[in-house]
Amino acid sequence: MTYDGELDIAIGLSARSKAWSNKKLKWSELVSRLGEENKTTETFKEFVSASKEDQLKIKDVGGYVGGYLRGGKRSPANVVHRQLMTLDLDFAHKDLWDDFTLQFDNAAVLHGTHKHSDASPRYRLIMPLSREVTADEYVAISRKIAGIIGIDLFDDSTFETNRLMFWPSTPKDMDYYFKVQDGPWIDADEVLNSYADWKDSSLWPTASSRFEAVDRAVKKQEDPTIKRGLIGAFCRTYSIPEAIETFLSDTYVPSALEDRYTYTKGSASAGLIVYEDKFAYSHHGTDPCGGKLCNAFDLVRIHKFGHLDDKVKDPSSKLPSVSAMEEFVRNDPDTKTTIANDHINSAKYEFAYPEHDRTQEEVVEKEVDPEAESVEWMKELEVDTRGAYLSSDANLNLIFANDPRLKRLFRQNDFDGKRYVFGNLPWRRVVKPEPVKNVDYSGVRNYLGCVYGITSSLKIDDAMALEFERNHFHPILDYLNDLKWDGIQRVDKLLIDYMGADDNIYSREAIRKMLVGAVARVMNPGVKFDLVLMLVGPQGSGKSTFIKKLGKSWFSDTFLTVQGKEALEQIQGAWLIEIAELSGLRKAEVESVKHFISKSEDSFRPAYARTSEIYPRQCVFFGTTNDSEFLRDPTGNRRFMPVDVVPNNAKKDVFMELDDEIDQIWAEAVVLYKSKEKLYLSHEAEKIAKNEQSSHSESDERKGIIEAYLERQLPDNWDSMDLYQRRDFLVDELNPKGTTPRDYVCVAEIWCECLGRNREDMDRYKTREINDLLKSMPEWEPCKTTKNFPIYGKQKYYVRKLD
C-alpha cells in the first residue's frame, strides 16, 4: 500500500462496553482487519425477520470508534480527536463504488453492513484524514464529503462523533462486499476551506430527512407550556431564548442567523436551532444536548445537572438531574410567580389598570372607567359548556380590539420591520414607543391566561401577529406627509451653503438626486436608485454631521459588512446610511460594496416570521472620506458622485444652523418627488461627474507612460521590427522620428514595449490592470474581435476613437 500511516482508534468488545481501549493502528492493518470475512450463524432472511434488539445482538461482534476517547468513555464530550471518517450509507445504490471512485482518488474502504444485499445495498465508507481533527471539524468534514456523494444516501446519525461501528459481519448465506482504494488521505484543511465558514453549521450539508424528523418530533411533542407541574410552569415562564439568556448565557450565544445559537464550548457555530421558542435541537457534536429535542426545562436541566446522571445504572428510574432541576425550579422567583398565578381563580383584579401614557401617536385626554368600557364587548366572547372563555381566534381578536390594557398597543413598524409597543402594559411601564421585548410575549400569554383562561400560545401568537399588522405605521412616511413646504428653495444649495462646494449644476443636482431618491425609497420602496454622494474633505469639516442631521433618528453610520444576514440587518431601520472611508477598502471589497448598494430589495426572515420575505430597499447611501483619491477602480465608478468639501467657503454653519432647516428641506424634497424629479443626473451634470470621478480615482503612474507611448508616432518599418529594435526606437532620442500615428494597440505591446517587461511575466492580473487603464482613456475603445500582431500573434486590441 503506497499511502499508509498510523491512526488512533478506540476498540470495544461490544456496543454495551463501558470502557473502550485506545489503540494505535496502521491504515494498512485496519484495511486488512476490515477485509476479513466474519460469518454469523443465521441466514439473511432470519436476520431481517428478527426484532431490532435481536438484530443488534447478532451483529454485535465488537466495534470501534475512529478516534481517541478520553478515559475510554464513549460520549461526545470525551472524543478528543478523530482521524478516521466512518459513515453508513443506508439508502445507497448498487453502483455506489463506481460513482465514488470517479469522484475521489483518496484512500477508502467500502464494505457491506450486516443488512447489505444486492436488492437493498447498505454500505459503510471508511476514509483516513490527513490530520487529527476536533469533533466539530469531523462533523463539518464528513458532512461535506457526504454532500458530494449525496447527503440523502447517508443515515443522518452516522455523523455523530462518538458513533461506534461494528466490525464487519455477514449472514452465513451472504457474500461479503468489500472494496478498497489506495490513494492520498483526505486533506482535512482543504475540505474545511471549501466552506465559506466551516464553523457555521447552517452551511453543513444535511439530509432533508433530518429536518423532517425534527419537525415531526416537534409536532408530536406536547406543548411544554401547557404541561402540568413544575415542568409546565418553568416552560411558561421561560421560552427557549429566555431560558438561554437567563440561565445559559455562558453556554449558548446568539448567532447571526435567526432562531440559532452557538454552543460556546465547541468550535462550530449556529448549531442549536430553536423551534417556535419552545423547543431546541442541537446539532453540535460536543453539546450534551446534541441530537436531543429539548424544551426549556430539559435544556437547562441537562446543562446544569446532567452530570448527576453519569453513574445511573437504571435509566428507567427518575434521574437525579430531574430531581435537582425540580428543586431548582421550586426556588426560581419567576417560576414561583407563574405557579402562584396558575392557582388564582380569577386574576383579573390582580392587574392594575395603568394610565396609558401614549406619546406621538395618541394622547389620552380624559380618564375612562375600564370596567364600564369592557362590559358590553365581553358579552360577545365565546364560552364553553363550563362557562370558560374559548381559546378561539374570534375571542382573541375581540380581546385585542377591546381590552383597554391591550387595545392598539401593539404595532408593526413598516420601515424597520420591527414590532413596537405604544404605552404601559399590565406587566411593565412603557414611557415612549419601544420595540417589543421577549418578556412582552410572555406577558401577553400570562395576562390572557390569568384574566381569560386562554393559554393556547400558538393562537395567541397568531392573534398578536394580526394585531401588529392591523395597527401598522411608517414613521418616515408619517413625518414626510405631515410636512408643508414654505416655497423657499433650499435643496439645490445645501452643499454650496453648508459644505462650501463649487456652485455648479453638478453639486446642485447631486444633493437634489440624493434627497429625492431618499423620499422615493420610502414613497415607493425598492425603486431603482444606486447613486452615492461622496463628501470629500478634511476631518472636522462636518461631513458626517451634515448627513446625520438630514437623516434625523433614521441615520446610521454602522456599515461594517456587505456579506450575509448581518449586512441586511444593519440597514434595517436606517434611511440615510453613511459609508465611511471607502478608500480603506480593497478593490474586491469595493466591488462588493457597489453590488450591495445597487440592490433594490433584500430577502431574509425576520425574527417573528416563519419564512423569508422580500423587503424592498427604503434607504440611500452617502459616503465620506478624507482621502482625495478614494476610488480604486479606474472604471465602473458611475454610482459615486464625489463633491469636494471646502469648509472655508461655507456660507452657513452645519453644526448650528442646519437643524432649523431640516423639515423644510425634506418638505421641498417631497414636492420635487411629486413633481416627477428624475433620479439620475442630467447629461451636463454627468459630464462634470465623470471628471470628478476621474480626479478622485487612485492615480497610477503607468497611465501617463502609456498615454505618451500611444501618442508616439511610429516609423514605416515598425511591423518588421523585433522587440529589441522597438524598445531601442522608443528609448533612443537620436533615432529618426516616427511619421505614422498609432491607430490600434494590444495589452502585450504595452507590457513588453512600453513598460519593458518580459512577456512570460504577464499574468491575468497584470493584463486586467492594463485593460482597466486603457478603458479609462477616453480616446481609446476596445474591439470585440482579435487581430494578428507581429511578434505577439492574435490578440484582443483597442483602437483609437475617430474624431
PDB file of C-alpha atoms in Angstrom, residues 159-251:
ATOM      1  CA  PHE A 159     -22.113  11.838  11.627  1.00  0.00           C
ATOM      2  CA  GLU A 160     -22.080  11.573  15.432  1.00  0.00           C
ATOM      3  CA  THR A 161     -18.501  11.907  16.621  1.00  0.00           C
ATOM      4  CA  ASN A 162     -18.804   9.110  19.198  1.00  0.00           C
ATOM      5  CA  ARG A 163     -20.604   6.774  16.800  1.00  0.00           C
ATOM      6  CA  LEU A 164     -19.455   3.160  17.161  1.00  0.00           C
ATOM      7  CA  MET A 165     -19.021   0.983  14.093  1.00  0.00           C
ATOM      8  CA  PHE A 166     -19.327  -2.798  14.400  1.00  0.00           C
ATOM      9  CA  TRP A 167     -16.606  -4.879  12.837  1.00  0.00           C
ATOM     10  CA  PRO A 168     -17.875  -6.304   9.526  1.00  0.00           C
ATOM     11  CA  SER A 169     -20.030  -9.435   9.652  1.00  0.00           C
ATOM     12  CA  THR A 170     -22.451 -11.156   7.265  1.00  0.00           C
ATOM     13  CA  PRO A 171     -25.212 -13.763   7.497  1.00  0.00           C
ATOM     14  CA  LYS A 172     -23.960 -17.257   6.634  1.00  0.00           C
ATOM     15  CA  ASP A 173     -25.676 -17.335   3.244  1.00  0.00           C
ATOM     16  CA  MET A 174     -24.492 -13.886   2.020  1.00  0.00           C
ATOM     17  CA  ASP A 175     -21.303 -12.814   0.271  1.00  0.00           C
ATOM     18  CA  TYR A 176     -19.235 -10.117   1.958  1.00  0.00           C
ATOM     19  CA  TYR A 177     -18.975  -6.968  -0.139  1.00  0.00           C
ATOM     20  CA  PHE A 178     -15.557  -5.300   0.219  1.00  0.00           C
ATOM     21  CA  LYS A 179     -13.777  -2.663  -1.873  1.00  0.00           C
ATOM     22  CA  VAL A 180     -10.551  -0.795  -1.199  1.00  0.00           C
ATOM     23  CA  GLN A 181      -8.763   2.060  -2.930  1.00  0.00           C
ATOM     24  CA  ASP A 182      -5.196   3.209  -2.291  1.00  0.00           C
ATOM     25  CA  GLY A 183      -4.618   6.919  -2.527  1.00  0.00           C
ATOM     26  CA  PRO A 184      -3.797  10.125  -0.628  1.00  0.00           C
ATOM     27  CA  TRP A 185      -5.620  10.632   2.645  1.00  0.00           C
ATOM     28  CA  ILE A 186      -8.430  13.199   2.574  1.00  0.00           C
ATOM     29  CA  ASP A 187      -6.958  16.672   3.160  1.00  0.00           C
ATOM     30  CA  ALA A 188      -8.902  17.876   6.210  1.00  0.00           C
ATOM     31  CA  ASP A 189      -7.986  21.536   5.782  1.00  0.00           C
ATOM     32  CA  GLU A 190      -8.857  21.554   2.086  1.00  0.00           C
ATOM     33  CA  VAL A 191     -12.339  20.257   2.900  1.00  0.00           C
ATOM     34  CA  LEU A 192     -12.811  22.787   5.708  1.00  0.00           C
ATOM     35  CA  ASN A 193     -11.621  25.637   3.495  1.00  0.00           C
ATOM     36  CA  SER A 194     -14.222  24.686   0.891  1.00  0.00           C
ATOM     37  CA  TYR A 195     -16.799  26.227   3.232  1.00  0.00           C
ATOM     38  CA  ALA A 196     -17.305  29.975   3.362  1.00  0.00           C
ATOM     39  CA  ASP A 197     -17.100  29.438   7.126  1.00  0.00           C
ATOM     40  CA  TRP A 198     -16.900  25.823   8.240  1.00  0.00           C
ATOM     41  CA  LYS A 199     -17.815  26.782  11.797  1.00  0.00           C
ATOM     42  CA  ASP A 200     -21.250  27.928  10.607  1.00  0.00           C
ATOM     43  CA  SER A 201     -23.227  24.705  10.993  1.00  0.00           C
ATOM     44  CA  SER A 202     -26.070  26.100   8.883  1.00  0.00           C
ATOM     45  CA  LEU A 203     -23.762  25.619   5.868  1.00  0.00           C
ATOM     46  CA  TRP A 204     -23.178  21.928   6.569  1.00  0.00           C
ATOM     47  CA  PRO A 205     -24.954  19.563   4.160  1.00  0.00           C
ATOM     48  CA  THR A 206     -27.878  17.981   5.998  1.00  0.00           C
ATOM     49  CA  ALA A 207     -30.290  15.328   4.795  1.00  0.00           C
ATOM     50  CA  SER A 208     -33.822  16.579   4.341  1.00  0.00           C
ATOM     51  CA  SER A 209     -34.982  13.633   6.417  1.00  0.00           C
ATOM     52  CA  ARG A 210     -33.210  15.035   9.465  1.00  0.00           C
ATOM     53  CA  PHE A 211     -35.129  18.299   9.493  1.00  0.00           C
ATOM     54  CA  GLU A 212     -38.325  16.410   8.727  1.00  0.00           C
ATOM     55  CA  ALA A 213     -37.677  14.084  11.643  1.00  0.00           C
ATOM     56  CA  VAL A 214     -37.123  17.020  13.990  1.00  0.00           C
ATOM     57  CA  ASP A 215     -40.230  18.771  12.654  1.00  0.00           C
ATOM     58  CA  ARG A 216     -42.263  15.594  13.204  1.00  0.00           C
ATOM     59  CA  ALA A 217     -40.867  15.302  16.692  1.00  0.00           C
ATOM     60  CA  VAL A 218     -41.787  18.934  17.418  1.00  0.00           C
ATOM     61  CA  LYS A 219     -45.337  18.355  16.213  1.00  0.00           C
ATOM     62  CA  LYS A 220     -45.670  15.130  18.188  1.00  0.00           C
ATOM     63  CA  GLN A 221     -44.342  16.629  21.390  1.00  0.00           C
ATOM     64  CA  GLU A 222     -46.771  18.040  23.876  1.00  0.00           C
ATOM     65  CA  ASP A 223     -46.650  21.806  24.062  1.00  0.00           C
ATOM     66  CA  PRO A 224     -44.320  22.295  27.060  1.00  0.00           C
ATOM     67  CA  THR A 225     -46.126  25.456  28.127  1.00  0.00           C
ATOM     68  CA  ILE A 226     -49.330  23.512  28.876  1.00  0.00           C
ATOM     69  CA  LYS A 227     -47.678  20.713  30.826  1.00  0.00           C
ATOM     70  CA  ARG A 228     -48.778  20.377  34.411  1.00  0.00           C
ATOM     71  CA  GLY A 229     -46.483  20.694  37.371  1.00  0.00           C
ATOM     72  CA  LEU A 230     -43.063  22.237  37.589  1.00  0.00           C
ATOM     73  CA  ILE A 231     -42.050  21.465  34.010  1.00  0.00           C
ATOM     74  CA  GLY A 232     -45.020  23.328  32.583  1.00  0.00           C
ATOM     75  CA  ALA A 233     -44.597  26.231  34.990  1.00  0.00           C
ATOM     76  CA  PHE A 234     -40.954  26.626  34.010  1.00  0.00           C
ATOM     77  CA  CYS A 235     -41.674  26.479  30.275  1.00  0.00           C
ATOM     78  CA  ARG A 236     -44.486  29.003  30.625  1.00  0.00           C
ATOM     79  CA  THR A 237     -42.077  31.294  32.405  1.00  0.00           C
ATOM     80  CA  TYR A 238     -39.169  30.893  30.010  1.00  0.00           C
ATOM     81  CA  SER A 239     -39.221  30.427  26.279  1.00  0.00           C
ATOM     82  CA  ILE A 240     -36.071  28.815  24.880  1.00  0.00           C
ATOM     83  CA  PRO A 241     -34.426  32.194  24.140  1.00  0.00           C
ATOM     84  CA  GLU A 242     -35.355  33.484  27.600  1.00  0.00           C
ATOM     85  CA  ALA A 243     -34.082  30.324  29.310  1.00  0.00           C
ATOM     86  CA  ILE A 244     -30.768  30.670  27.465  1.00  0.00           C
ATOM     87  CA  GLU A 245     -30.499  34.369  28.273  1.00  0.00           C
ATOM     88  CA  THR A 246     -31.337  33.781  31.962  1.00  0.00           C
ATOM     89  CA  PHE A 247     -29.560  30.513  32.795  1.00  0.00           C
ATOM     90  CA  LEU A 248     -27.266  29.502  29.942  1.00  0.00           C
ATOM     91  CA  SER A 249     -25.805  32.750  28.624  1.00  0.00           C
ATOM     92  CA  ASP A 250     -22.286  31.351  29.097  1.00  0.00           C
ATOM     93  CA  THR A 251     -23.213  28.129  27.292  1.00  0.00           C
TER      94      THR A 251
END
